[in-house]
PDB file of N, CA and C in Angstrom:
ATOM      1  N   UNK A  12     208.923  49.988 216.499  1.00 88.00           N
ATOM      2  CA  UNK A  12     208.721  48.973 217.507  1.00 88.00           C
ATOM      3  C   UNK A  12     210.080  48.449 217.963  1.00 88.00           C
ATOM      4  N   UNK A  13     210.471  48.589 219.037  1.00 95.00           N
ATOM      5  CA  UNK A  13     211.034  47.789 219.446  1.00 95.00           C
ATOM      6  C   UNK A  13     211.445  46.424 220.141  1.00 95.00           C
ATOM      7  N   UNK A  14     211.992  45.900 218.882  1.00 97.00           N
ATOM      8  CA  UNK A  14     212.320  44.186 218.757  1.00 97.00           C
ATOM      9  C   UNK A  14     212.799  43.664 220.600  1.00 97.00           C
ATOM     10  N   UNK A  15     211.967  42.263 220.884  1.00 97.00           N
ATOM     11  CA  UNK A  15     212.399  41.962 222.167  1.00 97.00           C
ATOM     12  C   UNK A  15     212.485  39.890 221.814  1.00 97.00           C
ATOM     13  N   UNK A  16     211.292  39.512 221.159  1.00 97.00           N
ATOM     14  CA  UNK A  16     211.530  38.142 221.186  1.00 97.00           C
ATOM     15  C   UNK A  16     210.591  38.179 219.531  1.00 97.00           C
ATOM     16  N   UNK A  17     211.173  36.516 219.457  1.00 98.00           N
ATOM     17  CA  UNK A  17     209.888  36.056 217.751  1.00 98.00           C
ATOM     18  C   UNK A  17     209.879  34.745 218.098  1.00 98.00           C
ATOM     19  N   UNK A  18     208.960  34.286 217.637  1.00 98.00           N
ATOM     20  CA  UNK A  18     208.530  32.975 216.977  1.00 98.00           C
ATOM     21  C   UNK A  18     208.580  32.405 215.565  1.00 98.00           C
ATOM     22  N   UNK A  19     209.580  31.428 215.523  1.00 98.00           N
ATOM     23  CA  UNK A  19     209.696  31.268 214.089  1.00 98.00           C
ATOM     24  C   UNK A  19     208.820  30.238 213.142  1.00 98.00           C
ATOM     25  N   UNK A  20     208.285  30.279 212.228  1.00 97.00           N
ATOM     26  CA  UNK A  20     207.136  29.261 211.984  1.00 97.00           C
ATOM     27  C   UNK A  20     207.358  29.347 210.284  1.00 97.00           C
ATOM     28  N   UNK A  21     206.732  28.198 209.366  1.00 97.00           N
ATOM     29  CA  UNK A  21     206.770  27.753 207.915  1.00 97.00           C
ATOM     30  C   UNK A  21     206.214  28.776 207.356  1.00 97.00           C
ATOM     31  N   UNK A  22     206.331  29.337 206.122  1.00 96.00           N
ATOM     32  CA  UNK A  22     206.323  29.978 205.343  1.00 96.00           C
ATOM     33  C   UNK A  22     204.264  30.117 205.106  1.00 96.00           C
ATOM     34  N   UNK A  23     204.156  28.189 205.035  1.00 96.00           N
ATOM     35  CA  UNK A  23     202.720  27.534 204.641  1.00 96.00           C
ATOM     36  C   UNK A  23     201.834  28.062 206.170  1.00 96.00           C
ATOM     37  N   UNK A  24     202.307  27.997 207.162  1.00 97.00           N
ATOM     38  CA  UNK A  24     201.760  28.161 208.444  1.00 97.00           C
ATOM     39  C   UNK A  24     201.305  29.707 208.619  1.00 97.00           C
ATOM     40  N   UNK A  25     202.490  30.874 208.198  1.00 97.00           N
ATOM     41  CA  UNK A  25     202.668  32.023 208.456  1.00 97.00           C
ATOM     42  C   UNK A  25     200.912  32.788 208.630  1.00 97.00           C
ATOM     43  N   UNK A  26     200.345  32.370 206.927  1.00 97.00           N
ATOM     44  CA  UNK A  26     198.534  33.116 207.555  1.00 97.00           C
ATOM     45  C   UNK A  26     197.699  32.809 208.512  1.00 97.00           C
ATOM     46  N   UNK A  27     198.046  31.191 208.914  1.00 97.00           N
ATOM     47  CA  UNK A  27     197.246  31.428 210.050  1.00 97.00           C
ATOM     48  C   UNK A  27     197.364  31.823 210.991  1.00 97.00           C
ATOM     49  N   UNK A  28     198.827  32.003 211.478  1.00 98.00           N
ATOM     50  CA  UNK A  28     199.340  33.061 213.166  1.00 98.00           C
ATOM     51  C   UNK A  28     198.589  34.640 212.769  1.00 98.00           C
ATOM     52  N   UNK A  29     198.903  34.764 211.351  1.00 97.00           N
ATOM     53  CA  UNK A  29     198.501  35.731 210.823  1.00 97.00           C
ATOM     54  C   UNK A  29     197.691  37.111 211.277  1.00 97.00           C
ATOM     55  N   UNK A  30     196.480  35.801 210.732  1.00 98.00           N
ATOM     56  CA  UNK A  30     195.019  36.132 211.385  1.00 98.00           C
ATOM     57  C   UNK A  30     194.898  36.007 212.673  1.00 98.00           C
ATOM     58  N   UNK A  31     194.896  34.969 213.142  1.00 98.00           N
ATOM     59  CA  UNK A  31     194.651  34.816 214.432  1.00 98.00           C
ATOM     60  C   UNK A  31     195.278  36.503 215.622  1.00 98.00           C
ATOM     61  N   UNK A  32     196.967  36.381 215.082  1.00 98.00           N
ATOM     62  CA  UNK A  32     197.275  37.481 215.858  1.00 98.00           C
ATOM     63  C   UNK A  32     196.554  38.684 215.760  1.00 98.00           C
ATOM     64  N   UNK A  33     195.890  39.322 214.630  1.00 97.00           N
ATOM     65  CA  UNK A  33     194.827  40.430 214.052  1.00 97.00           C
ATOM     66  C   UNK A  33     194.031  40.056 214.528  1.00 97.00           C
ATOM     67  N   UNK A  34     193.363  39.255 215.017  1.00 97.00           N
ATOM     68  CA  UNK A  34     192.078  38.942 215.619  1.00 97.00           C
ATOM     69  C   UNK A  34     191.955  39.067 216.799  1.00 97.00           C
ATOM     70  N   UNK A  35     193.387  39.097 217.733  1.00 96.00           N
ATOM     71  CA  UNK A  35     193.759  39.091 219.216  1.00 96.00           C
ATOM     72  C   UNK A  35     194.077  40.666 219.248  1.00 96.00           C
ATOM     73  N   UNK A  36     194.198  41.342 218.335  1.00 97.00           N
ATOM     74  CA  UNK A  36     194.777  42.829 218.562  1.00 97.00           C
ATOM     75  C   UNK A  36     196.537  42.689 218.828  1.00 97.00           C
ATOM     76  N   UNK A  37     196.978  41.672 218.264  1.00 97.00           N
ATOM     77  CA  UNK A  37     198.591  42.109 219.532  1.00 97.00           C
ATOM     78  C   UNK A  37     199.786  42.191 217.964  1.00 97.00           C
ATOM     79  N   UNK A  38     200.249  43.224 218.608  1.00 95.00           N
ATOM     80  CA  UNK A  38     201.084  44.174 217.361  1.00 95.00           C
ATOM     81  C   UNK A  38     202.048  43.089 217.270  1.00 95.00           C
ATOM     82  N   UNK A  39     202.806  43.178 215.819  1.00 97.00           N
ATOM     83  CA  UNK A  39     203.518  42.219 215.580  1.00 97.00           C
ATOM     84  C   UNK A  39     204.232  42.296 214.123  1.00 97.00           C
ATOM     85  N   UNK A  40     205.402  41.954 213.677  1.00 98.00           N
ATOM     86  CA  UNK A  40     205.760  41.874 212.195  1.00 98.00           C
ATOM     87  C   UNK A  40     206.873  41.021 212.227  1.00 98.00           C
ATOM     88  N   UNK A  41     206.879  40.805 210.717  1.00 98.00           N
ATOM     89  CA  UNK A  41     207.103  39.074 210.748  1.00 98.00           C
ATOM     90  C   UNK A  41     208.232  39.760 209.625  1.00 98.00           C
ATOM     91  N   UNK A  42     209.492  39.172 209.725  1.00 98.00           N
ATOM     92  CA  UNK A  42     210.930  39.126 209.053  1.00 98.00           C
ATOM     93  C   UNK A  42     211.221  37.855 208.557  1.00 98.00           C
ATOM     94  N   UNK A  43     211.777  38.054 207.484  1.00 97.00           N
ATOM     95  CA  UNK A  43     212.338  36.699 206.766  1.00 97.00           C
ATOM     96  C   UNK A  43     213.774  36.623 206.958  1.00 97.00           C
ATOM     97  N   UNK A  44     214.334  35.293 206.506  1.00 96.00           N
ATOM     98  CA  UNK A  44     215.977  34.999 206.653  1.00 96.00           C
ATOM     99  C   UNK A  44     216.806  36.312 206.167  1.00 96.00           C
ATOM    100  N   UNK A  45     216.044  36.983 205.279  1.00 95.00           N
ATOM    101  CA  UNK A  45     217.216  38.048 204.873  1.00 95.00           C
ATOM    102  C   UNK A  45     217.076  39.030 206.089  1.00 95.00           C
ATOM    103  N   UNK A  46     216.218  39.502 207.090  1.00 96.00           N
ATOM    104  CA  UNK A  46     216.508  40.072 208.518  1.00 96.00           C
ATOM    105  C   UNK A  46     216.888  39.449 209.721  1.00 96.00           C
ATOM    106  N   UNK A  47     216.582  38.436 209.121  1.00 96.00           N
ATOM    107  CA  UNK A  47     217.454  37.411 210.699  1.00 96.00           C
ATOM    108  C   UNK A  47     217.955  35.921 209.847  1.00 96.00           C
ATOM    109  N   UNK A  48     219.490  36.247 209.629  1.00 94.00           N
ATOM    110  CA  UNK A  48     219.935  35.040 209.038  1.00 94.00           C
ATOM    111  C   UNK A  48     219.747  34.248 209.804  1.00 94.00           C
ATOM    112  N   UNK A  49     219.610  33.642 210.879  1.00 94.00           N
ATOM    113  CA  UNK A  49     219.626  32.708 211.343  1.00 94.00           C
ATOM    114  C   UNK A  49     218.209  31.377 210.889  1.00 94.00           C
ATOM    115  N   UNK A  50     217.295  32.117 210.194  1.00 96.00           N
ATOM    116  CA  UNK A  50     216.069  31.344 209.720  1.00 96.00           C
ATOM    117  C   UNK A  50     216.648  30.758 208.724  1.00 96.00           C
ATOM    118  N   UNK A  51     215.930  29.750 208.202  1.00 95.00           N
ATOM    119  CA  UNK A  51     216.710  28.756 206.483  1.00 95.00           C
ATOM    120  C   UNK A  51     215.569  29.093 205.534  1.00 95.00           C
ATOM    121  N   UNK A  52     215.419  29.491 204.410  1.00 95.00           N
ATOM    122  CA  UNK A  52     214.842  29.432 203.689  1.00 95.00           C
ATOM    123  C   UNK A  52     213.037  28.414 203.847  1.00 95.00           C
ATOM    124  N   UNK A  53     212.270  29.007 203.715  1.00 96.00           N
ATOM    125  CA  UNK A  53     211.084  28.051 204.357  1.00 96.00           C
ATOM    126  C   UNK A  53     210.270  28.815 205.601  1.00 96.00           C
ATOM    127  N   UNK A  54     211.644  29.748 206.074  1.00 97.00           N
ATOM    128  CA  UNK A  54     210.976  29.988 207.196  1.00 97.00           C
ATOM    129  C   UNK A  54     210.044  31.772 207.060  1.00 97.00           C
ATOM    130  N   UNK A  55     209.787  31.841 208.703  1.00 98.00           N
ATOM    131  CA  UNK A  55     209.445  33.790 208.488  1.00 98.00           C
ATOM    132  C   UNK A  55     209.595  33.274 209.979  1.00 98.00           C
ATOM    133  N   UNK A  56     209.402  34.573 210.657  1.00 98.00           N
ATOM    134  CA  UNK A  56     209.720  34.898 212.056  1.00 98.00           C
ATOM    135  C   UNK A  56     208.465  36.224 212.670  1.00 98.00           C
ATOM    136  N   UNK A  57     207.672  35.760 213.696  1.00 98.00           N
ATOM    137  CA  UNK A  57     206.780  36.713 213.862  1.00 98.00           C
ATOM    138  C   UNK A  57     207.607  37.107 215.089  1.00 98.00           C
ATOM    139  N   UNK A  58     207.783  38.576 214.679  1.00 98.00           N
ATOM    140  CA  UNK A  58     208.453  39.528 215.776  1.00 98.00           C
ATOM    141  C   UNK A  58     207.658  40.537 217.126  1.00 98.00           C
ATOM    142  N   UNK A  59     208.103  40.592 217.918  1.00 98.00           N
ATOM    143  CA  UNK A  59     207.153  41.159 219.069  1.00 98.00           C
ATOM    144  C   UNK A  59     207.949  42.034 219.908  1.00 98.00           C
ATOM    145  N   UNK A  60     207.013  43.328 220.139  1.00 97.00           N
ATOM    146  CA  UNK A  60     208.131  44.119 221.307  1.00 97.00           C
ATOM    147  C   UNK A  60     207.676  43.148 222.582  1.00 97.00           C
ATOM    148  N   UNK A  61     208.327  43.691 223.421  1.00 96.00           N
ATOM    149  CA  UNK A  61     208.162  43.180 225.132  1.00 96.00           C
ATOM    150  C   UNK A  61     206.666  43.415 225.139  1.00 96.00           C
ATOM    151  N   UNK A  62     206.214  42.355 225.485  1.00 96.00           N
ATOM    152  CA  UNK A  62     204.855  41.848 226.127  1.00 96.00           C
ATOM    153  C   UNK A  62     204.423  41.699 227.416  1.00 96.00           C
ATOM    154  N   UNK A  63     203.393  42.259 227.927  1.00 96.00           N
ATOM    155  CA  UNK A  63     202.919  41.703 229.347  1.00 96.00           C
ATOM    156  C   UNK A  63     202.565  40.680 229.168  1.00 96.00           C
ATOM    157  N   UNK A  64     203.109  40.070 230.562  1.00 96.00           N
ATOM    158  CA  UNK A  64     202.896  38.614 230.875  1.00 96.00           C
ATOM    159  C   UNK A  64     201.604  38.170 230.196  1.00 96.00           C
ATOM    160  N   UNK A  65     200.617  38.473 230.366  1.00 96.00           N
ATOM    161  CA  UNK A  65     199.050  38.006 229.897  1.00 96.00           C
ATOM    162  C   UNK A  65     199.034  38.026 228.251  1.00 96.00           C
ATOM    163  N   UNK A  66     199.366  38.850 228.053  1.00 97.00           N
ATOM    164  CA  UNK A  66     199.563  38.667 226.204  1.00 97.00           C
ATOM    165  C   UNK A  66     200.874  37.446 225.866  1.00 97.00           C
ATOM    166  N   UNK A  67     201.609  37.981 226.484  1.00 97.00           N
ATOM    167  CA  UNK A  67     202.744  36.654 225.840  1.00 97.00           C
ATOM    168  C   UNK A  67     202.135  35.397 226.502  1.00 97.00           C
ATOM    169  N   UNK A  68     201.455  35.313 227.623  1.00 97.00           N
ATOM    170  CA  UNK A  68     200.423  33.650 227.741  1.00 97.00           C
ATOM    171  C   UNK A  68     199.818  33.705 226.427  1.00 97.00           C
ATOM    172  N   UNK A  69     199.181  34.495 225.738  1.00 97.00           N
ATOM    173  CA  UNK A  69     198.231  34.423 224.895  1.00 97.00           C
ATOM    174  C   UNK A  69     199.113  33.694 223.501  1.00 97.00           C
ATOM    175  N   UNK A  70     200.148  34.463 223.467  1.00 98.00           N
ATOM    176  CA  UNK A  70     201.152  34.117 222.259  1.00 98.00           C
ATOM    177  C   UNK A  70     201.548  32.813 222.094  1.00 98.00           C
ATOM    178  N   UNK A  71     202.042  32.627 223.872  1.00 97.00           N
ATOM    179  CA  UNK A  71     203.134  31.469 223.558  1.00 97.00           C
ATOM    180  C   UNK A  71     201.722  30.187 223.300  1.00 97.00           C
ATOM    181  N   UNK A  72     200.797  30.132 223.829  1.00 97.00           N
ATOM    182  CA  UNK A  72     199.587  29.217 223.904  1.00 97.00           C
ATOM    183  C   UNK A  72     199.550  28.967 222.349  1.00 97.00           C
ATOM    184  N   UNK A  73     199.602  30.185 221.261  1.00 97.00           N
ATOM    185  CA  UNK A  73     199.383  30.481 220.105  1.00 97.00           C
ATOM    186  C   UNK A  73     200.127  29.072 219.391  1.00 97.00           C
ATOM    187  N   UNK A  74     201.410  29.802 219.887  1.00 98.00           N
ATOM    188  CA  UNK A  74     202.554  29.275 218.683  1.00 98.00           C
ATOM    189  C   UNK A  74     203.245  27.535 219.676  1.00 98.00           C
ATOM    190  N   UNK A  75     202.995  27.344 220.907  1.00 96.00           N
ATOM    191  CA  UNK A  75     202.845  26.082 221.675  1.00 96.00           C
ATOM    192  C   UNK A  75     204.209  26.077 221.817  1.00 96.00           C
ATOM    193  N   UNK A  76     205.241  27.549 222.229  1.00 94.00           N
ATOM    194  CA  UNK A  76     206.716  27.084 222.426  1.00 94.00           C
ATOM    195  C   UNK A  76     207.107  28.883 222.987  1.00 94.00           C
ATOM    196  N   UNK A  77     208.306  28.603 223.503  1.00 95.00           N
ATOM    197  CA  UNK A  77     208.387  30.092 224.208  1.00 95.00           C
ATOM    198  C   UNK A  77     208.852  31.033 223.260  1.00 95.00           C
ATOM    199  N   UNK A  78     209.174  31.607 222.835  1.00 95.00           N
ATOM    200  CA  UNK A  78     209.703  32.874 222.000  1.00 95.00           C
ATOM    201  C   UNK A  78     211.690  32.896 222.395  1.00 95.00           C
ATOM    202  N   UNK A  79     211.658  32.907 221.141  1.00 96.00           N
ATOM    203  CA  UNK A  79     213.214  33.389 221.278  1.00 96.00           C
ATOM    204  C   UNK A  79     213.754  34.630 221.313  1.00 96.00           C
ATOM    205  N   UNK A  80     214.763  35.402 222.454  1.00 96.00           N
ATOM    206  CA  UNK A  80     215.079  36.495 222.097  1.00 96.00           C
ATOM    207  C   UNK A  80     215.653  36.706 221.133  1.00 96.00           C
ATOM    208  N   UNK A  81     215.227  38.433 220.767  1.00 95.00           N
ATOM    209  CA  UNK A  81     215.669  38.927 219.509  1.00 95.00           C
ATOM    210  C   UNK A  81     217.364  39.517 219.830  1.00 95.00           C
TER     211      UNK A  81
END
């Protein structure tokens, strides 16, 4: 897959994007601080290739913030 943006979210939070994203069908994998130092401990990062517009509405609605590029 190739990496385009993520959403970074709590460690405690992480199952419910989880599911939800498996439930929406939309491909995705989630990296911790040791693949993207920039997270602090606590965190994970759900990763996404480039999305059509209509799925990344679906995402960003998800996670209530825009995605950061990768």
């Amino acid at each position: 897959m190739e990496k385009s943006l993520y959403f970074v979210v709590s460690w405690a939070d992480a199952k419910q994007y989880s599911d939800a994203l498996k439930k929406l069908g939309i491909e995705h994998i989630i990296e911790t601080p040791e693949e993207i130092p920039s997270l602090v401990p606590g965190e994970l990062a759900f990763v996404f290739p480039s999305l059509p517009v209509r799925i990344y509405a679906k995402v960003r609605t998800l996670f209530s913030h825009n995605g950061k590029r990768y």
